[in-house]
Coordinates of C-alpha atoms in Angstrom, one line a residue:
Chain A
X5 CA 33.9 50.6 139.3
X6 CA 31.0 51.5 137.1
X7 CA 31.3 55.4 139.1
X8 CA 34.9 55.6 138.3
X9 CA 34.3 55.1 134.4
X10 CA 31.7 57.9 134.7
X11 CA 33.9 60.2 136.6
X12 CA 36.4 59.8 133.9
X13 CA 33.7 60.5 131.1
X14 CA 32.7 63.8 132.8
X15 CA 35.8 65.1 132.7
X16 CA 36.0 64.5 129.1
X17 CA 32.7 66.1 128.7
X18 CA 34.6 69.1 130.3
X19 CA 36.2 69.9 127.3
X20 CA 33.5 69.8 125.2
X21 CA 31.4 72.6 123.8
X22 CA 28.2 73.1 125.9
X23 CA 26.0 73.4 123.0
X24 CA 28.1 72.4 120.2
X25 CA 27.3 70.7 116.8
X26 CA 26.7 67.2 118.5
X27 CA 24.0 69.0 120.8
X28 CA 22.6 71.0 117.8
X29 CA 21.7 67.5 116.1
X30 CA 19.8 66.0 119.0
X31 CA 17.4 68.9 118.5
X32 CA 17.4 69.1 115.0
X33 CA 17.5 64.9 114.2
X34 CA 14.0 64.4 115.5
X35 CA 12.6 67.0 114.1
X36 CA 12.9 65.9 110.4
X37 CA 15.2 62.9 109.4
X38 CA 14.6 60.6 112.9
X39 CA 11.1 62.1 113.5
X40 CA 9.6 60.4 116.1
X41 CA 6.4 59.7 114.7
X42 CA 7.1 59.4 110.7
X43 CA 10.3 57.8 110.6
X44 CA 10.3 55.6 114.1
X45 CA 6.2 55.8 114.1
X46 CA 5.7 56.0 117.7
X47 CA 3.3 57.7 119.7
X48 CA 0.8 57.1 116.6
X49 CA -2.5 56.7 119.4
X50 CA -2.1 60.4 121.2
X51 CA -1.6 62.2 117.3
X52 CA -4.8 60.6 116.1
X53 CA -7.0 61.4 119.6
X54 CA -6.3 64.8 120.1
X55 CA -5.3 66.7 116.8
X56 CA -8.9 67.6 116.3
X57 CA -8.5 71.4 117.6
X58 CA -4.8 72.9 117.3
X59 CA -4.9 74.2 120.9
X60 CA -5.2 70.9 122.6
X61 CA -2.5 69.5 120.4
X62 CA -0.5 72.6 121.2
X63 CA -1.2 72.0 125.1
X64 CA 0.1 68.3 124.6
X65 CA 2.8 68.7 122.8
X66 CA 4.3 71.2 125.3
X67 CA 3.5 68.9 127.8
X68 CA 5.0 66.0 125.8
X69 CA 8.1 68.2 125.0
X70 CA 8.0 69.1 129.3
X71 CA 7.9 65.6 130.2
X72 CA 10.2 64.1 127.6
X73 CA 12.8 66.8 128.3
X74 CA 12.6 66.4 132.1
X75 CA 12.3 62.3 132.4
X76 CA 15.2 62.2 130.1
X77 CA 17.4 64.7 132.4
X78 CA 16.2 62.4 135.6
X79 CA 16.3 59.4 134.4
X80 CA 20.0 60.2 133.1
X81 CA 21.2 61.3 136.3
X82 CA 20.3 58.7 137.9
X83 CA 21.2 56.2 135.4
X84 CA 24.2 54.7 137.3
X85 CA 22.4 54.4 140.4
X86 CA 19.0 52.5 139.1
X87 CA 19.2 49.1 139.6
X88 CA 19.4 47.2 136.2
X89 CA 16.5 44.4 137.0
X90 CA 13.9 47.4 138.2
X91 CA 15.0 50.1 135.7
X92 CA 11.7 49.7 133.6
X93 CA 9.4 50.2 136.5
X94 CA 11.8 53.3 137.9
X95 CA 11.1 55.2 134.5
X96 CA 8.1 54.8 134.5
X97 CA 7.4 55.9 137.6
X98 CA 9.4 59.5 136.7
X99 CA 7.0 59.9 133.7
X100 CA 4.1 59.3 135.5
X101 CA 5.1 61.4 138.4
X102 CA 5.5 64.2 136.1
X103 CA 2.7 63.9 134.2
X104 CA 1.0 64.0 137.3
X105 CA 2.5 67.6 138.0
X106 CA 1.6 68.6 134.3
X107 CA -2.1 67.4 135.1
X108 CA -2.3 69.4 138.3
X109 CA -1.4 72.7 136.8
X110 CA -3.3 72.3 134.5
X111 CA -6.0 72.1 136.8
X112 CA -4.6 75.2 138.0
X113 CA -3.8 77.4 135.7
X114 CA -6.8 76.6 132.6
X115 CA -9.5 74.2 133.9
X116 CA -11.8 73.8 130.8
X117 CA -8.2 72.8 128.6
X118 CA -7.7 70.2 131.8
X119 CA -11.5 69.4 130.9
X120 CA -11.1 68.7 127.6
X121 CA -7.6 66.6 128.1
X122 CA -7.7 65.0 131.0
X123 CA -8.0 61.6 129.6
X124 CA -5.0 62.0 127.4
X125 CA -2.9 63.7 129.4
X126 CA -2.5 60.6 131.5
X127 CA -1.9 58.7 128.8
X128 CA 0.8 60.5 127.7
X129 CA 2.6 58.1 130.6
X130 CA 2.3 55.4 127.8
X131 CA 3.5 57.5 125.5
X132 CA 6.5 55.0 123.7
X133 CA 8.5 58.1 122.4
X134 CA 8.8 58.9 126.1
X135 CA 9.9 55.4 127.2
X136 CA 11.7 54.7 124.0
X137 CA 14.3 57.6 124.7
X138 CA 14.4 56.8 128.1
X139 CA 15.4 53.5 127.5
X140 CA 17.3 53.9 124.1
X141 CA 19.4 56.9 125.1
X142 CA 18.6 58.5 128.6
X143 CA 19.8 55.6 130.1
X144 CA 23.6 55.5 128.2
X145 CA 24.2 59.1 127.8
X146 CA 25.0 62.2 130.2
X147 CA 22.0 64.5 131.5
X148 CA 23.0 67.1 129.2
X149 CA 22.5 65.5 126.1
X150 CA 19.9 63.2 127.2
X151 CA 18.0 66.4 128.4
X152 CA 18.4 67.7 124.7
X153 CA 17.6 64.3 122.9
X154 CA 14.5 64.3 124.6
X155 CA 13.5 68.1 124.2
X156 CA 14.4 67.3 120.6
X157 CA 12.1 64.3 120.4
X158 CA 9.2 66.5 121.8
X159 CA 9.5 69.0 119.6
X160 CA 9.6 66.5 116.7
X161 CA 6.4 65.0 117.8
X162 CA 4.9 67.7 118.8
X163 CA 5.6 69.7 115.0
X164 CA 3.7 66.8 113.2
X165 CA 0.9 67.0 115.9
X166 CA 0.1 70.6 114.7
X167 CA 0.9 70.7 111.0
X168 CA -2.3 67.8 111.4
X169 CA -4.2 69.2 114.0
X170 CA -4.0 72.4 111.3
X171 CA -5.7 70.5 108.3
X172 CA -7.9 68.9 111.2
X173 CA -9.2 72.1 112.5
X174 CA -9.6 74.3 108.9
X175 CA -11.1 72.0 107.5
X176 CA -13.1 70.0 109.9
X177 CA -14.4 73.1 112.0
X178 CA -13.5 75.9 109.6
X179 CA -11.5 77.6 112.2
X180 CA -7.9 78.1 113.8
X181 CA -7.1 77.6 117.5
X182 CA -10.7 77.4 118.8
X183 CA -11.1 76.9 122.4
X184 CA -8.0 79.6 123.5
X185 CA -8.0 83.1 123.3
X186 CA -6.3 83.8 119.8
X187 CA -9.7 82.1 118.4
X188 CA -10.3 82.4 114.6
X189 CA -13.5 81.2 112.8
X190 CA -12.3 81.4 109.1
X191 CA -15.2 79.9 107.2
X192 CA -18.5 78.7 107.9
X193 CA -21.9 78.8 107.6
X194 CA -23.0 81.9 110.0
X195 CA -21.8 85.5 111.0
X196 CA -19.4 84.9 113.6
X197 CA -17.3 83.4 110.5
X198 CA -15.1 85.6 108.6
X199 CA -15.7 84.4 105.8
X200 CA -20.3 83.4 105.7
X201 CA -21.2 81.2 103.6
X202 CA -24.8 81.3 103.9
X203 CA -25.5 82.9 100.4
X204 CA -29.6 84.9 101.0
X205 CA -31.8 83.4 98.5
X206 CA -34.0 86.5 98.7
X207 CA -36.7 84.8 100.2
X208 CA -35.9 84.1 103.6
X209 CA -34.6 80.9 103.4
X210 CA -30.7 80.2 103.1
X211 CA -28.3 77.9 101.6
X212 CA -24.6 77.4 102.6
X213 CA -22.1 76.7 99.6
X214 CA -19.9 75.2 101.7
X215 CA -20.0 72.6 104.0
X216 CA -16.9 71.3 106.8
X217 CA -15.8 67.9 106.0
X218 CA -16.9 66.2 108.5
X219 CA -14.6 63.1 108.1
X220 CA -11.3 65.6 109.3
X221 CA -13.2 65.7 112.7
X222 CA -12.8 62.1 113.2
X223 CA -9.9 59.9 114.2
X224 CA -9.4 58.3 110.5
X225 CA -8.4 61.5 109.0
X226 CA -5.2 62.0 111.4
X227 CA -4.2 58.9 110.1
X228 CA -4.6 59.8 106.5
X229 CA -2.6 62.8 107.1
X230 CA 0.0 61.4 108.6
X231 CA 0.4 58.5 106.0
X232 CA 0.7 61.6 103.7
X233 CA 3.2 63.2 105.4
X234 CA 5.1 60.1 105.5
X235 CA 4.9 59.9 102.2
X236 CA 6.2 63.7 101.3
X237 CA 8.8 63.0 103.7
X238 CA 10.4 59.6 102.4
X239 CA 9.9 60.7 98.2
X240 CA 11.9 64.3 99.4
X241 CA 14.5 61.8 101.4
X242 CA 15.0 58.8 100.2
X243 CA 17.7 57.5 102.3
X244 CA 14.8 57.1 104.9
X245 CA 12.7 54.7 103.0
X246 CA 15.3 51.8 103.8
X247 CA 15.2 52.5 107.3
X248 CA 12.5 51.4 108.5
Chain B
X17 CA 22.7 42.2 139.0
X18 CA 22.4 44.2 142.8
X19 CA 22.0 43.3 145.9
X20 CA 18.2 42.5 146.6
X21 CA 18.6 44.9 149.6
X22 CA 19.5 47.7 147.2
X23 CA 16.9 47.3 145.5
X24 CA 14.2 47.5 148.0
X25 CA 15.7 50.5 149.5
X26 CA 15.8 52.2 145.8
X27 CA 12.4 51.6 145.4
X28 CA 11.4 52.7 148.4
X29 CA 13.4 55.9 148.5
X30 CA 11.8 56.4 145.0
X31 CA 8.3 56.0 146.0
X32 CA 8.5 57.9 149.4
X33 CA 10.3 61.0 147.5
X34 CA 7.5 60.9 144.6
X35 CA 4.9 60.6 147.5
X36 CA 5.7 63.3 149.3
X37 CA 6.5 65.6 145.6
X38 CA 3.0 64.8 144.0
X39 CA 1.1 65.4 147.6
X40 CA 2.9 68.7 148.3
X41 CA 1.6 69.7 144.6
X42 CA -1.8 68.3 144.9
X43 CA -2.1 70.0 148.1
X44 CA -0.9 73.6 146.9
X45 CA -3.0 73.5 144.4
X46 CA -6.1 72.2 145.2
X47 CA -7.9 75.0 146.5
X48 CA -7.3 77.3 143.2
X49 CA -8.4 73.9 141.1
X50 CA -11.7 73.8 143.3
X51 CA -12.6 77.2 142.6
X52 CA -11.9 76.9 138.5
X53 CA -14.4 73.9 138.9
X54 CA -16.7 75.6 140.5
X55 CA -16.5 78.6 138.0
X56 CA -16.4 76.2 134.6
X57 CA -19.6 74.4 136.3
X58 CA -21.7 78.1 136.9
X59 CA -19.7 79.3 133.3
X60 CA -22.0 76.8 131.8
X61 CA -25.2 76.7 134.0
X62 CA -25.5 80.8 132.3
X63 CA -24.1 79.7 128.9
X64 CA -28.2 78.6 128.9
X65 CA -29.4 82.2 128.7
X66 CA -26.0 83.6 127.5
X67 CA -28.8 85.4 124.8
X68 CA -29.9 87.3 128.2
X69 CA -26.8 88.6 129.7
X70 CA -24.4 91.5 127.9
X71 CA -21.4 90.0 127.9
X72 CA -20.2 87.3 125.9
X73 CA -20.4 84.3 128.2
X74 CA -17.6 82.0 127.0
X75 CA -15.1 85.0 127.2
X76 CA -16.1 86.6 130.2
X77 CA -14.1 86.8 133.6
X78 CA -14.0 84.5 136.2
X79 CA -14.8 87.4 138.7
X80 CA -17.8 88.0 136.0
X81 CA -19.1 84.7 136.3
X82 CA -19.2 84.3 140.0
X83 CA -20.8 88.0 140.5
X84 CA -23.6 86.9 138.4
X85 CA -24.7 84.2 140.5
X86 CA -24.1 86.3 143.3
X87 CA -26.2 89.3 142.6
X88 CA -28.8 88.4 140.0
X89 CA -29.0 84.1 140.5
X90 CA -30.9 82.5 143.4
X91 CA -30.3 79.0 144.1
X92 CA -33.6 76.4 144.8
X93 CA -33.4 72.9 145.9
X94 CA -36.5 71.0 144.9
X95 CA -37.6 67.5 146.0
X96 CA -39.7 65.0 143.5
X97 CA -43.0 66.3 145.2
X98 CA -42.2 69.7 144.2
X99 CA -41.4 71.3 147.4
X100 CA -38.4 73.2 148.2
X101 CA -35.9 71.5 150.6
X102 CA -34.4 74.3 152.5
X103 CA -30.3 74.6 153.9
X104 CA -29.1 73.5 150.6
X105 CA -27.5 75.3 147.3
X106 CA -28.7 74.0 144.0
X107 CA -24.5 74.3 143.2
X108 CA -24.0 71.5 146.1
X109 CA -26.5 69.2 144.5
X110 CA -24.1 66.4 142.3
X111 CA -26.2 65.4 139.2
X112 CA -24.2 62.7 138.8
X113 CA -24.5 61.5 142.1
X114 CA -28.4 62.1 142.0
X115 CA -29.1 59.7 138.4
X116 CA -27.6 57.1 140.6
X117 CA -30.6 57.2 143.3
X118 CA -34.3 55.7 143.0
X119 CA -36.1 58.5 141.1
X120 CA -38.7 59.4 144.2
X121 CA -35.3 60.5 146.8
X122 CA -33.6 62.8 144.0
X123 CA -33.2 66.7 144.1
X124 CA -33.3 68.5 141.9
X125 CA -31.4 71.7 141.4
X126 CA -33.3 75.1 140.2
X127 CA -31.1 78.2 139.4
X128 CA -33.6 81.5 138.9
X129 CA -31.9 84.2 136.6
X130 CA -33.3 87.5 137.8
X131 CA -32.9 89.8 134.7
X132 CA -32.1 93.6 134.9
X133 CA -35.4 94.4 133.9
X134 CA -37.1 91.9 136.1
X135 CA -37.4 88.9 133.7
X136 CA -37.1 85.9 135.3
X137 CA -35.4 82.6 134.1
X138 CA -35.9 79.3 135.7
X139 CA -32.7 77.2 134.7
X140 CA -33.0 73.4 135.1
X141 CA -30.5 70.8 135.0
X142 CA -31.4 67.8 133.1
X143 CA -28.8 64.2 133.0
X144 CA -29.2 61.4 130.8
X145 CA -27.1 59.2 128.4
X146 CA -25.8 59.5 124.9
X147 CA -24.3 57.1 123.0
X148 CA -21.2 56.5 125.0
X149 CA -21.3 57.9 128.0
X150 CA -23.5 60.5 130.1
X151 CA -24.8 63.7 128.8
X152 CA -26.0 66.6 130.6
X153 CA -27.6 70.1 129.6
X154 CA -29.3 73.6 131.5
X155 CA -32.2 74.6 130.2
X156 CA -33.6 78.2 130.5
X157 CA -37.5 78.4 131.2
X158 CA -39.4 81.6 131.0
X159 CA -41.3 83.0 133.4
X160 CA -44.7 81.1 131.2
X161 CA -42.9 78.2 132.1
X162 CA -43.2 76.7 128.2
X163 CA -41.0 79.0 126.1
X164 CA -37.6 77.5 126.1
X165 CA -34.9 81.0 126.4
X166 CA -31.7 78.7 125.4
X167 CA -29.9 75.7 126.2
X168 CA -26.7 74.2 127.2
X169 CA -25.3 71.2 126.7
X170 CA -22.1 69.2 127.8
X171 CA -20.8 65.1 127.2
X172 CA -18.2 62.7 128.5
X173 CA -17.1 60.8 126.0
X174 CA -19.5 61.5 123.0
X175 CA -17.5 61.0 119.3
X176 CA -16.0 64.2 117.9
X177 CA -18.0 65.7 115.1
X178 CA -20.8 63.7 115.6
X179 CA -22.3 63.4 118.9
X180 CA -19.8 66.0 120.7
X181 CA -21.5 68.8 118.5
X182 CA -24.5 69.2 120.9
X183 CA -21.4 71.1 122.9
X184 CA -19.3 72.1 120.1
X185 CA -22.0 73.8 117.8
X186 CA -23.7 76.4 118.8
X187 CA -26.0 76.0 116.3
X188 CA -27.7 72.4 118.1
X189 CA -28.2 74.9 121.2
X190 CA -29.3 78.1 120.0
X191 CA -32.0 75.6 117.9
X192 CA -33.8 75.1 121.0
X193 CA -34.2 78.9 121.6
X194 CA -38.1 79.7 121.2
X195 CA -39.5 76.1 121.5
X196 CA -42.1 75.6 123.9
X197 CA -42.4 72.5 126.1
X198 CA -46.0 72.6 126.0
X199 CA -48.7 72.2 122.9
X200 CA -51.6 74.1 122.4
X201 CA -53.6 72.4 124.5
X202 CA -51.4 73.0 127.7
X203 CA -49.8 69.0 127.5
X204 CA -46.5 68.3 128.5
X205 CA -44.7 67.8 125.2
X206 CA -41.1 68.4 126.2
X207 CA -38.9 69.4 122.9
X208 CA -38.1 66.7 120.6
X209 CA -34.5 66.5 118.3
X210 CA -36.1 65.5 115.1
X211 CA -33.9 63.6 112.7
X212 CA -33.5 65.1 109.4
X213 CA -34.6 68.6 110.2
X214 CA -37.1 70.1 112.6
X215 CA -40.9 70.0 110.9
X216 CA -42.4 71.6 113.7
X217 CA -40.4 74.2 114.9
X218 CA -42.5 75.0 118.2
X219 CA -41.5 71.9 119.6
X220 CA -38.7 70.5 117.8
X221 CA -35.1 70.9 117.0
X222 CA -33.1 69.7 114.4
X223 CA -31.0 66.9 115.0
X224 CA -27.5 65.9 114.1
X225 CA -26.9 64.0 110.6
X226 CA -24.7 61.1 112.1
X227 CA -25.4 61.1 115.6
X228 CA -29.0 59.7 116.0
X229 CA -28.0 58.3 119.4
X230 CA -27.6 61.3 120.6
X231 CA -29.9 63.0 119.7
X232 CA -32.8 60.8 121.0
X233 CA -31.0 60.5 123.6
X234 CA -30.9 64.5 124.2
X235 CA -35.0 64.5 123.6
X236 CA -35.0 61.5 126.1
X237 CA -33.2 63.5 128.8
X238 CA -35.1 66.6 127.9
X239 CA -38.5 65.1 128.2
X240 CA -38.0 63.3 131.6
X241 CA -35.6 66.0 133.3
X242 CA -37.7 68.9 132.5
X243 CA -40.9 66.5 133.7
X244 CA -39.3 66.4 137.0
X245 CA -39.8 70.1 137.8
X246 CA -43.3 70.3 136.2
X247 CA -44.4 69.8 140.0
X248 CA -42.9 72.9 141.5
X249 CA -43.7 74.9 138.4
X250 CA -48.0 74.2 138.2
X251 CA -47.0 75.3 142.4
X252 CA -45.5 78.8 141.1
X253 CA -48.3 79.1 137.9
X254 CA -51.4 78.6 140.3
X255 CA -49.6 81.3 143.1
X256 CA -49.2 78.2 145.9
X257 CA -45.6 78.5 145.8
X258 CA -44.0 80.8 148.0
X259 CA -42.4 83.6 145.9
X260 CA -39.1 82.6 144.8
X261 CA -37.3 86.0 146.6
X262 CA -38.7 84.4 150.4
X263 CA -37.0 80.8 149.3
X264 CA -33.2 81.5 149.6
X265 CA -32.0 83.2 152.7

């Protein structure tokens, strides 16, 4: 019964645009107006752990964006066939079995980023804006779409992780993607810095004139920053202050 | 709600599918991911005399890193005694593994950096614990066995900003650079972190501003892994040792 309803709705779907204004929304929703972590606030944990250094943010939220995307396509073609009372269990063992893959070639392919991320990429398996599409749309909507809707909610999560992991870095650290190859060091206090803020006193000793705030290193600051951009975000759209 | 049967078989299907997936991956992949561990590991055994080799060490090739040991790095297993133990490469010895055993049956491992110009560095790996979790370094010795010729250090879980900038600042590191881990009168002084700025800067570093468990916990691991090889080192200053090129075959 349930596969006959189905059958009808795909060849509906046949008429439809591939990638038409519907689709274009479930990209651009979560980016800005149902952002996943200002306007649902999920996911909060993972943005305040890793947005230290912009290149392990970037490295997560690809593999957020991977594994949101993926999950949401799987879990949707399956949807009819997972049994209701299990379904929970069954999507969480997609996520986790691709996270594993993500965790492997990373092993792979950059072993000092696997390193430094190990421990959160596996916890990007309790990730709720992962689960929370799964369950709130993966499961009710066709792979297509439910592919997009989650590409589009990794994206969203993954645009706030660097706009903090940016303030984070400059300044915190004084620098701009440390740890990969496109390495800058924009201000600090010795000559591999572009800009050296040791200032020669003449007489051997030196004195910087600026010092990295040392609180954007730590946890707390992510979550300063992202009460901020809430903030921006809900006086530039109103609407979204009831919604929550 | 489905038949019980249905279930079980879904589940089952599931798990056997996802067995065999993640296996197949973890298979093809293991050998390359054993070889990138074995390269960061060496990467940061020469990032303790990184001020003695030409190229930059962070940046430089696998291919680099590995020809390095090969050509100019032999590898010494040392017992507690101070005698060599032969048919093993420092790189197999497990620091981790060896903190776990009674102090008298550990081995210590002992990497010699044969300069171009025929400088000699003994690199020793020292383990101990920072504030969270375990902490770890390599230590470049010069061939006087007290000048310090640069450090490296590494953590597990040690906060961000704080305790995780004996890694993330080169500064800590290069500090340690020119210390000597013996006074004037030829005792065993190791290098101490001192808090609030190095006053003696022969023996001490300056230690981090917010991370004083750390820190002493860096001069703790200092003083009793460097002890450790102090054996095998009064061997090679009073010519008993056999010369280091006869150790390794």
């Amino acid at each position: 019964m349930a596969e006959a309803t189905t059958a009808a709705k795909s060849a509906a779907a046949k008429s439809e645009p591939f990638f038409g204004k519907k689709e274009k929304v479930l990209i651009t929703d979560p980016l800005y107006e149902n952002n996943p972590i200002t306007v649902q606030v999920l996911g909060i944990c993972s943005a305040l752990a890793v947005t230290s250094l912009i290149y392990p943010s970037l490295v997560i939220s690809v593999a957020v964006v991977f594994v949101c995307g993926f999950s949401s396509l799987i879990t949707s073609l399956l949807r009819t066939r997972i049994p209701k009372s299990i379904r929970m269990i069954v999507q969480l063992v997609i996520i986790a079995t691709l996270v594993t893959a993500v965790e492997l070639s990373l092993k792979y392919f950059s072993y000092p980023v696997y390193k430094d991320l190990s421990v959160y990429i596996g916890l990007i398996i309790t990730n709720c804006i992962v689960m929370g599409r799964l369950e709130a749309f993966a499961m009710a909507n066709k792979p297509w779409r439910s592919f997009l809707d989650g590409i589009g909610n990794g994206l969203g999560y993954g645009a706030i992780l660097l706009m903090v992991a940016f303030f984070r870095e400059f300044f915190g650290k004084g620098s701009l993607f440390a740890g990969s190859p496109a390495e800058m060091k924009i201000i600090g206090s010795n000559p591999d810095y572009f800009i050296n803020t040791m200032a020669e006193s003449g007489i051997g000793s030196m004195f910087s004139w600026y010092s990295n705030n040392n609180l954007m290193v730590l946890p707390a600051a992510a979550m300063f920053l992202i009460g901020i951009f809430i903030w921006i975000q809900r006086s530039r759209t109103p609407k979204l202050v009831d919604v929550s | 709600m489905e038949r019980t049967g249905y279930v079980v078989l879904f589940t089952l299907g599931m798990t056997v599918l996802v067995a065999l997936l993640l296996s197949a991956l973890f298979y093809g992949t293991k050998e390359q991911a054993a070889i990138n561990e074995d390269v960061f590991n060496k990467r940061a055994i020469l990032g303790a005399i990184s001020d003695h080799i030409d190229t930059n060490v962070k940046s430089m090739s696998d291919a680099d890193v590995l020809g390095i040991f090969n050509d100019q790095i032999e590898q010494v297993v040392l017992d507690m005694d101070g005698a060599v133990v032969d048919g093993v490469k420092a790189e197999k010895i497990d620091m981790a593994k060896e903190k776990k055993k009674p102090e008298a049956t550990r081995k210590l491992p002992l990497y010699v950096y044969n300069k171009a110009d025929g400088e000699k560095f003994y690199i020793v790996s020292v383990r101990g614990s920072g504030l969270w979790d375990e902490i770890w370094g390599n230590i470049a010795i010069g061939s006087d066995f007290s000048t310090v010729a640069g450090a490296s250090f590494d953590h597990k879980g040690e906060t961000p900003g704080l305790g995780a900038e004996i890694k993330d600042n080169p500064v800590f590191s290069r500090n340690f650079k020119g210390t000597k881990i013996y006074d004037d009168a030829g005792n065993y002084t190791s290098v101490r972190v001192r808090k609030g700025g190095a006053k003696d800067k022969m023996h001490e570093v300056d230690g981090i501003s917010g991370a004083t468990v750390t820190a002493d916990g860096v001069a703790e691991m200092l003083y009793r892994g460097i002890k450790y090889y102090q054996p095998y080192f009064e061997k090679l200053k009073s010519g008993k040792g056999k010369p280091i090129g006869m150790l390794v075959e």
